[in-house]
Amino acid sequence: MAAQRLLLDRPASRTGDPRADERLAQNLAAGLVPGRSDFGSWVAQRTRFIDAELTAALAAPIRQVVIAGAGYDGRALRFRTPGVRFFELDHPLTQADKRNRLAAVGAAVDDVVFASADFILDDVAGALETAGHDATAPTFFVCEGVLRYLPEPAFRGLLRALAQRAAPGSVLTTTISTRDAGDESDTAAHARLAHEDRLAAAGEPVLTVPPRAVALDWLRDAGWISAVVHDLGDLSPGEVRGRLLVRATR
Ligand SMILES: C[S@@+](CC[C@H](N)C(=O)[O-])C[C@H]1O[C@@H](n2cnc3c(N)ncnc32)[C@H](O)[C@@H]1O
């Protein structure tokens, strides 16, 4: 991800620190050469989509941003804006590693609120409450590249918990991996399985990939109204289908 993101020409807020985000990505990529091009296309599309939505939300203006499963997302640095609170919510182990790397690259993060939670075990809404998130004011939520790594109850529980914290006017941007039976060529299935094997070997097994209609039902059941759903296969002809970019509201 970091190596792919370094290739992109990305926006930042006027007061943001894109250089710190780039230093974080360089620290992670550490000389890695970007890999498969279909993954690169997916990273480019999802980054562009969420960056554009966040830019619009900040202009709205929305004053709280929650990045769920933040990983090495540097948007809290890149889009730093006076009066806007960025919350990063992540598994404690990932977050600890990220914070070490942020310190190593000299990134200022005093204004970022770090809250940790295991989405399988912990009370996610409670973690946000404890961190000082205001559930009465609109929030821009990001949940990028996260849901498919969770078992179904945690996938749905995370969507519910974010909805619980979402005042009217809030926006959720999320990626969802979906799979429809009979939709995939043998070559595409082979490439996908090889990719998933590599993710599992790296400690990130893919656990939940519902059919598109089921995924959108789960989103609705959690309390979200999906307003925009793009499929990577439509955005980039020739790319695999089933990778969704979703913008949802309350
Ligand atoms: C593939 S990374 C994506 C990171 C980032 N959103 C991005 O797009 O670059 C998956 C993220 O989900 C988080 N995650 C996976 N399982 C989790 C769990 N059970 N509880 C909390 N976070 C989890 C990981 O810590 C990691 O930050």
mmCIF file of C-alpha atoms and ligand atoms in Angstrom:
data_model
loop_
_atom_site.group_PDB
_atom_site.id
_atom_site.type_symbol
_atom_site.label_atom_id
_atom_site.label_comp_id
_atom_site.label_asym_id
_atom_site.label_seq_id
_atom_site.Cartn_x
_atom_site.Cartn_y
_atom_site.Cartn_z
ATOM 1 C CA MET A 1 0.000 0.000 0.000
ATOM 2 C CA ALA A 2 2.708 2.449 1.034
ATOM 3 C CA ALA A 3 4.762 1.822 -2.100
ATOM 4 C CA GLN A 4 1.657 2.242 -4.282
ATOM 5 C CA ARG A 5 0.558 5.400 -2.496
ATOM 6 C CA LEU A 6 3.954 7.001 -3.037
ATOM 7 C CA LEU A 7 3.257 6.903 -6.780
ATOM 8 C CA LEU A 8 0.107 9.010 -6.461
ATOM 9 C CA ASP A 9 -0.288 12.724 -6.884
ATOM 10 C CA ARG A 10 -2.545 13.556 -3.929
ATOM 11 C CA PRO A 11 -4.351 16.592 -2.552
ATOM 12 C CA ALA A 12 -3.773 18.011 0.920
ATOM 13 C CA SER A 13 -5.451 20.713 2.945
ATOM 14 C CA ARG A 14 -3.844 24.182 2.934
ATOM 15 C CA THR A 15 -2.587 23.582 6.477
ATOM 16 C CA GLY A 16 -1.825 19.890 5.977
ATOM 17 C CA ASP A 17 1.557 18.191 6.094
ATOM 18 C CA PRO A 18 1.785 15.938 3.009
ATOM 19 C CA ARG A 19 5.592 15.657 3.464
ATOM 20 C CA ALA A 20 5.088 13.931 6.833
ATOM 21 C CA ASP A 21 2.636 11.492 5.191
ATOM 22 C CA GLU A 22 5.218 10.801 2.469
ATOM 23 C CA ARG A 23 7.971 10.235 5.029
ATOM 24 C CA LEU A 24 5.722 7.697 6.786
ATOM 25 C CA ALA A 25 5.060 5.903 3.480
ATOM 26 C CA GLN A 26 8.788 5.916 2.638
ATOM 27 C CA ASN A 27 9.589 4.492 6.068
ATOM 28 C CA LEU A 28 7.126 1.652 5.409
ATOM 29 C CA ALA A 29 7.932 1.013 1.780
ATOM 30 C CA ALA A 30 11.681 1.006 2.548
ATOM 31 C CA GLY A 31 12.739 0.485 -1.056
ATOM 32 C CA LEU A 32 9.874 -1.854 -2.017
ATOM 33 C CA VAL A 33 8.972 -1.744 -5.677
ATOM 34 C CA PRO A 34 5.195 -1.398 -6.251
ATOM 35 C CA GLY A 35 3.721 -4.750 -7.242
ATOM 36 C CA ARG A 36 0.712 -5.921 -9.255
ATOM 37 C CA SER A 37 -0.843 -3.303 -11.457
ATOM 38 C CA ASP A 38 -4.485 -4.235 -10.704
ATOM 39 C CA PHE A 39 -3.762 -3.631 -7.025
ATOM 40 C CA GLY A 40 -2.161 -0.314 -7.990
ATOM 41 C CA SER A 41 -5.288 0.678 -9.859
ATOM 42 C CA TRP A 42 -7.468 -0.206 -6.844
ATOM 43 C CA VAL A 43 -5.217 1.761 -4.479
ATOM 44 C CA ALA A 44 -5.300 4.752 -6.835
ATOM 45 C CA GLN A 45 -9.096 4.691 -7.204
ATOM 46 C CA ARG A 46 -9.885 4.254 -3.535
ATOM 47 C CA THR A 47 -7.335 6.884 -2.485
ATOM 48 C CA ARG A 48 -8.701 9.387 -5.006
ATOM 49 C CA PHE A 49 -12.310 8.688 -3.986
ATOM 50 C CA ILE A 50 -11.759 9.055 -0.235
ATOM 51 C CA ASP A 51 -9.437 12.068 -0.596
ATOM 52 C CA ALA A 52 -12.077 13.860 -2.705
ATOM 53 C CA GLU A 53 -14.875 13.011 -0.253
ATOM 54 C CA LEU A 54 -12.775 14.169 2.690
ATOM 55 C CA THR A 55 -11.897 17.421 0.927
ATOM 56 C CA ALA A 56 -15.616 18.061 0.339
ATOM 57 C CA ALA A 57 -16.482 17.179 3.938
ATOM 58 C CA LEU A 58 -13.886 19.587 5.318
ATOM 59 C CA ALA A 59 -15.313 22.326 3.097
ATOM 60 C CA ALA A 60 -18.868 21.523 4.295
ATOM 61 C CA PRO A 61 -17.558 22.014 7.058
ATOM 62 C CA ILE A 62 -17.437 18.771 9.055
ATOM 63 C CA ARG A 63 -15.269 19.136 12.150
ATOM 64 C CA GLN A 64 -14.583 15.511 13.135
ATOM 65 C CA VAL A 65 -12.900 12.772 11.157
ATOM 66 C CA VAL A 66 -12.731 9.176 12.383
ATOM 67 C CA ILE A 67 -10.398 6.818 10.532
ATOM 68 C CA ALA A 68 -11.383 3.273 11.531
ATOM 69 C CA GLY A 69 -8.687 0.662 10.969
ATOM 70 C CA ALA A 70 -6.374 3.548 10.136
ATOM 71 C CA GLY A 71 -3.268 1.433 9.605
ATOM 72 C CA TYR A 72 -0.660 3.662 7.970
ATOM 73 C CA ASP A 73 -3.198 6.103 6.540
ATOM 74 C CA GLY A 74 -1.603 9.554 6.738
ATOM 75 C CA ARG A 75 -4.730 11.623 6.142
ATOM 76 C CA ALA A 76 -4.669 13.039 9.674
ATOM 77 C CA LEU A 77 -1.351 14.662 8.704
ATOM 78 C CA ARG A 78 -2.087 15.432 5.069
ATOM 79 C CA PHE A 79 -5.492 17.020 5.756
ATOM 80 C CA ARG A 80 -4.696 18.642 9.110
ATOM 81 C CA THR A 81 -7.058 21.615 9.481
ATOM 82 C CA PRO A 82 -7.437 24.018 12.408
ATOM 83 C CA GLY A 83 -10.641 23.251 14.310
ATOM 84 C CA VAL A 84 -10.939 19.711 12.917
ATOM 85 C CA ARG A 85 -10.259 16.725 15.170
ATOM 86 C CA PHE A 86 -8.880 13.595 13.573
ATOM 87 C CA PHE A 87 -9.417 10.341 15.488
ATOM 88 C CA GLU A 88 -7.466 7.255 14.506
ATOM 89 C CA LEU A 89 -9.091 4.052 15.696
ATOM 90 C CA ASP A 90 -7.135 0.864 15.201
ATOM 91 C CA HIS A 91 -5.965 -2.408 16.656
ATOM 92 C CA PRO A 92 -3.519 -1.608 19.473
ATOM 93 C CA LEU A 93 -0.630 -3.515 17.864
ATOM 94 C CA THR A 94 -0.911 -1.753 14.502
ATOM 95 C CA GLN A 95 -1.351 1.588 16.182
ATOM 96 C CA ALA A 96 1.705 1.134 18.411
ATOM 97 C CA ASP A 97 3.865 0.284 15.393
ATOM 98 C CA LYS A 98 2.518 3.273 13.480
ATOM 99 C CA ARG A 99 3.187 5.648 16.355
ATOM 100 C CA ASN A 100 6.781 4.414 16.560
ATOM 101 C CA ARG A 101 7.206 5.040 12.852
ATOM 102 C CA LEU A 102 5.592 8.492 13.073
ATOM 103 C CA ALA A 103 8.072 9.376 15.819
ATOM 104 C CA ALA A 104 10.938 7.959 13.738
ATOM 105 C CA VAL A 105 10.069 10.215 10.781
ATOM 106 C CA GLY A 106 9.524 13.262 13.011
ATOM 107 C CA ALA A 107 5.820 13.680 12.208
ATOM 108 C CA ALA A 108 3.955 16.035 14.561
ATOM 109 C CA VAL A 109 0.845 14.246 15.829
ATOM 110 C CA ASP A 110 -0.088 16.198 18.958
ATOM 111 C CA ASP A 111 -3.420 17.136 17.421
ATOM 112 C CA VAL A 112 -4.351 13.559 16.424
ATOM 113 C CA VAL A 113 -6.440 11.512 18.863
ATOM 114 C CA PHE A 114 -5.319 7.870 18.905
ATOM 115 C CA ALA A 115 -7.860 5.382 20.236
ATOM 116 C CA SER A 116 -7.287 1.657 20.162
ATOM 117 C CA ALA A 117 -9.843 -1.111 19.906
ATOM 118 C CA ASP A 118 -10.005 -4.664 18.696
ATOM 119 C CA PHE A 119 -13.040 -4.616 16.401
ATOM 120 C CA ILE A 120 -13.712 -8.277 17.213
ATOM 121 C CA LEU A 121 -13.593 -8.020 20.984
ATOM 122 C CA ASP A 122 -14.071 -4.429 22.072
ATOM 123 C CA ASP A 123 -16.843 -1.855 22.313
ATOM 124 C CA VAL A 124 -15.954 0.359 19.343
ATOM 125 C CA ALA A 125 -18.588 3.032 20.012
ATOM 126 C CA GLY A 126 -17.431 3.143 23.644
ATOM 127 C CA ALA A 127 -13.803 3.575 22.569
ATOM 128 C CA LEU A 128 -14.787 6.612 20.494
ATOM 129 C CA GLU A 129 -16.824 8.050 23.360
ATOM 130 C CA THR A 130 -13.876 7.619 25.739
ATOM 131 C CA ALA A 131 -11.549 9.259 23.214
ATOM 132 C CA GLY A 132 -13.705 12.389 23.246
ATOM 133 C CA HIS A 133 -15.565 11.908 19.976
ATOM 134 C CA ASP A 134 -18.782 13.969 19.930
ATOM 135 C CA ALA A 135 -21.724 11.866 18.723
ATOM 136 C CA THR A 136 -23.957 14.933 18.489
ATOM 137 C CA ALA A 137 -21.871 16.623 15.775
ATOM 138 C CA PRO A 138 -21.410 15.347 12.202
ATOM 139 C CA THR A 139 -18.416 13.119 11.530
ATOM 140 C CA PHE A 140 -16.628 12.030 8.381
ATOM 141 C CA PHE A 141 -15.807 8.326 8.793
ATOM 142 C CA VAL A 142 -13.206 6.441 6.761
ATOM 143 C CA CYS A 143 -13.140 2.646 6.784
ATOM 144 C CA GLU A 144 -10.709 1.742 4.011
ATOM 145 C CA GLY A 145 -9.368 -1.728 3.383
ATOM 146 C CA VAL A 146 -10.665 -3.037 6.695
ATOM 147 C CA LEU A 147 -14.002 -4.825 6.522
ATOM 148 C CA ARG A 148 -12.906 -7.902 4.576
ATOM 149 C CA TYR A 149 -10.323 -8.725 7.262
ATOM 150 C CA LEU A 150 -13.022 -9.030 9.920
ATOM 151 C CA PRO A 151 -15.301 -12.002 10.622
ATOM 152 C CA GLU A 152 -18.924 -11.278 9.669
ATOM 153 C CA PRO A 153 -20.144 -10.288 13.177
ATOM 154 C CA ALA A 154 -17.273 -7.792 13.558
ATOM 155 C CA PHE A 155 -17.755 -6.488 9.970
ATOM 156 C CA ARG A 156 -21.397 -5.748 10.743
ATOM 157 C CA GLY A 157 -20.670 -4.657 14.316
ATOM 158 C CA LEU A 158 -18.149 -2.065 13.144
ATOM 159 C CA LEU A 159 -20.663 -0.571 10.686
ATOM 160 C CA ARG A 160 -23.267 -0.460 13.489
ATOM 161 C CA ALA A 161 -20.862 1.119 15.977
ATOM 162 C CA LEU A 162 -19.892 3.868 13.529
ATOM 163 C CA ALA A 163 -23.581 4.500 12.749
ATOM 164 C CA GLN A 164 -24.237 4.777 16.483
ATOM 165 C CA ARG A 165 -21.676 7.616 16.660
ATOM 166 C CA ALA A 166 -22.929 9.323 13.488
ATOM 167 C CA ALA A 167 -25.002 12.464 14.025
ATOM 168 C CA PRO A 168 -27.198 13.660 11.136
ATOM 169 C CA GLY A 169 -24.964 15.083 8.400
ATOM 170 C CA SER A 170 -22.290 12.426 8.943
ATOM 171 C CA VAL A 171 -20.717 10.613 6.004
ATOM 172 C CA LEU A 172 -19.125 7.179 5.820
ATOM 173 C CA THR A 173 -16.663 6.320 3.066
ATOM 174 C CA THR A 174 -15.738 2.670 2.929
ATOM 175 C CA THR A 175 -14.332 0.005 0.670
ATOM 176 C CA ILE A 176 -16.105 -3.334 0.516
ATOM 177 C CA SER A 177 -14.880 -6.444 -1.260
ATOM 178 C CA THR A 178 -17.708 -8.450 -2.775
ATOM 179 C CA ARG A 179 -17.864 -11.619 -4.786
ATOM 180 C CA ASP A 180 -20.690 -12.908 -6.908
ATOM 181 C CA ALA A 181 -20.811 -16.550 -7.906
ATOM 182 C CA GLY A 182 -20.043 -17.113 -11.569
ATOM 183 C CA ASP A 183 -18.768 -13.569 -11.999
ATOM 184 C CA GLU A 184 -15.092 -14.406 -12.165
ATOM 185 C CA SER A 185 -12.929 -15.906 -14.881
ATOM 186 C CA ASP A 186 -10.561 -18.755 -13.967
ATOM 187 C CA THR A 187 -7.562 -16.480 -14.492
ATOM 188 C CA ALA A 188 -9.017 -13.782 -12.239
ATOM 189 C CA ALA A 189 -9.925 -16.342 -9.563
ATOM 190 C CA HIS A 190 -6.400 -17.766 -9.692
ATOM 191 C CA ALA A 191 -4.837 -14.299 -9.305
ATOM 192 C CA ARG A 192 -7.206 -13.427 -6.452
ATOM 193 C CA LEU A 193 -6.515 -16.653 -4.564
ATOM 194 C CA ALA A 194 -2.767 -16.163 -4.944
ATOM 195 C CA HIS A 195 -3.123 -12.605 -3.607
ATOM 196 C CA GLU A 196 -5.259 -13.801 -0.671
ATOM 197 C CA ASP A 197 -2.696 -16.526 0.115
ATOM 198 C CA ARG A 198 0.023 -13.867 0.291
ATOM 199 C CA LEU A 199 -2.151 -11.719 2.597
ATOM 200 C CA ALA A 200 -2.830 -14.721 4.862
ATOM 201 C CA ALA A 201 0.893 -15.524 4.986
ATOM 202 C CA ALA A 202 1.531 -11.892 5.961
ATOM 203 C CA GLY A 203 -0.981 -12.208 8.833
ATOM 204 C CA GLU A 204 -3.965 -10.526 7.157
ATOM 205 C CA PRO A 205 -6.304 -13.331 6.084
ATOM 206 C CA VAL A 206 -9.338 -12.255 4.071
ATOM 207 C CA LEU A 207 -12.371 -13.409 6.099
ATOM 208 C CA THR A 208 -15.576 -11.808 4.796
ATOM 209 C CA VAL A 209 -16.393 -11.202 1.136
ATOM 210 C CA PRO A 210 -20.184 -11.193 0.702
ATOM 211 C CA PRO A 211 -22.148 -10.837 -2.536
ATOM 212 C CA ARG A 212 -22.753 -7.163 -3.373
ATOM 213 C CA ALA A 213 -26.478 -7.222 -2.491
ATOM 214 C CA VAL A 214 -25.731 -8.794 0.889
ATOM 215 C CA ALA A 215 -23.016 -6.230 1.648
ATOM 216 C CA LEU A 216 -25.407 -3.383 0.856
ATOM 217 C CA ASP A 217 -28.087 -5.013 3.054
ATOM 218 C CA TRP A 218 -25.607 -5.197 5.933
ATOM 219 C CA LEU A 219 -24.785 -1.531 5.455
ATOM 220 C CA ARG A 220 -28.478 -0.631 5.533
ATOM 221 C CA ASP A 221 -29.198 -2.869 8.521
ATOM 222 C CA ALA A 222 -26.396 -1.086 10.389
ATOM 223 C CA GLY A 223 -28.210 2.217 9.846
ATOM 224 C CA TRP A 224 -26.427 3.621 6.788
ATOM 225 C CA ILE A 225 -28.047 4.840 3.575
ATOM 226 C CA SER A 226 -25.679 4.100 0.704
ATOM 227 C CA ALA A 227 -25.686 7.114 -1.563
ATOM 228 C CA VAL A 228 -22.888 6.258 -3.982
ATOM 229 C CA VAL A 229 -21.581 2.827 -4.889
ATOM 230 C CA HIS A 230 -18.814 2.515 -7.492
ATOM 231 C CA ASP A 231 -17.407 -0.807 -8.629
ATOM 232 C CA LEU A 232 -13.731 -0.785 -9.604
ATOM 233 C CA GLY A 233 -14.722 -2.796 -12.679
ATOM 234 C CA ASP A 234 -16.814 0.176 -13.875
ATOM 235 C CA LEU A 235 -14.289 2.851 -12.917
ATOM 236 C CA SER A 236 -11.368 1.085 -14.579
ATOM 237 C CA PRO A 237 -12.577 -1.080 -17.465
ATOM 238 C CA GLY A 238 -10.646 -4.348 -17.539
ATOM 239 C CA GLU A 239 -10.158 -4.431 -13.775
ATOM 240 C CA VAL A 240 -11.734 -7.094 -11.577
ATOM 241 C CA ARG A 241 -15.299 -6.507 -10.452
ATOM 242 C CA GLY A 242 -16.466 -6.588 -6.845
ATOM 243 C CA ARG A 243 -14.246 -3.977 -5.247
ATOM 244 C CA LEU A 244 -16.718 -1.345 -4.086
ATOM 245 C CA LEU A 245 -16.220 2.286 -3.123
ATOM 246 C CA VAL A 246 -19.144 3.390 -1.004
ATOM 247 C CA ARG A 247 -20.315 6.740 0.294
ATOM 248 C CA ALA A 248 -23.109 6.416 2.834
ATOM 249 C CA THR A 249 -25.013 8.800 5.062
ATOM 250 C CA ARG A 250 -27.287 8.542 8.098
HETATM 251 C C1 LIG B 1 -5.125 -3.594 5.185
HETATM 252 S S1 LIG B 1 -4.998 -2.542 6.589
HETATM 253 C C2 LIG B 1 -5.747 -1.060 5.956
HETATM 254 C C3 LIG B 1 -5.231 0.150 6.634
HETATM 255 C C4 LIG B 1 -5.671 1.498 6.090
HETATM 256 N N1 LIG B 1 -7.070 1.760 6.329
HETATM 257 C C5 LIG B 1 -5.335 1.611 4.634
HETATM 258 O O1 LIG B 1 -6.250 1.594 3.794
HETATM 259 O O2 LIG B 1 -4.160 1.707 4.315
HETATM 260 C C6 LIG B 1 -6.205 -3.222 7.693
HETATM 261 C C7 LIG B 1 -6.391 -2.431 8.962
HETATM 262 O O3 LIG B 1 -7.448 -3.037 9.701
HETATM 263 C C8 LIG B 1 -7.037 -3.133 11.032
HETATM 264 N N2 LIG B 1 -7.677 -4.296 11.662
HETATM 265 C C9 LIG B 1 -7.749 -5.561 11.182
HETATM 266 N N3 LIG B 1 -8.368 -6.361 12.075
HETATM 267 C C10 LIG B 1 -8.672 -5.559 13.132
HETATM 268 C C11 LIG B 1 -9.314 -5.790 14.386
HETATM 269 N N4 LIG B 1 -9.752 -6.999 14.737
HETATM 270 N N5 LIG B 1 -9.459 -4.744 15.220
HETATM 271 C C12 LIG B 1 -9.020 -3.515 14.887
HETATM 272 N N6 LIG B 1 -8.422 -3.238 13.724
HETATM 273 C C13 LIG B 1 -8.240 -4.257 12.865
HETATM 274 C C14 LIG B 1 -5.533 -3.323 10.998
HETATM 275 O O4 LIG B 1 -4.941 -2.975 12.240
HETATM 276 C C15 LIG B 1 -5.159 -2.396 9.855
HETATM 277 O O5 LIG B 1 -4.949 -1.093 10.323
#
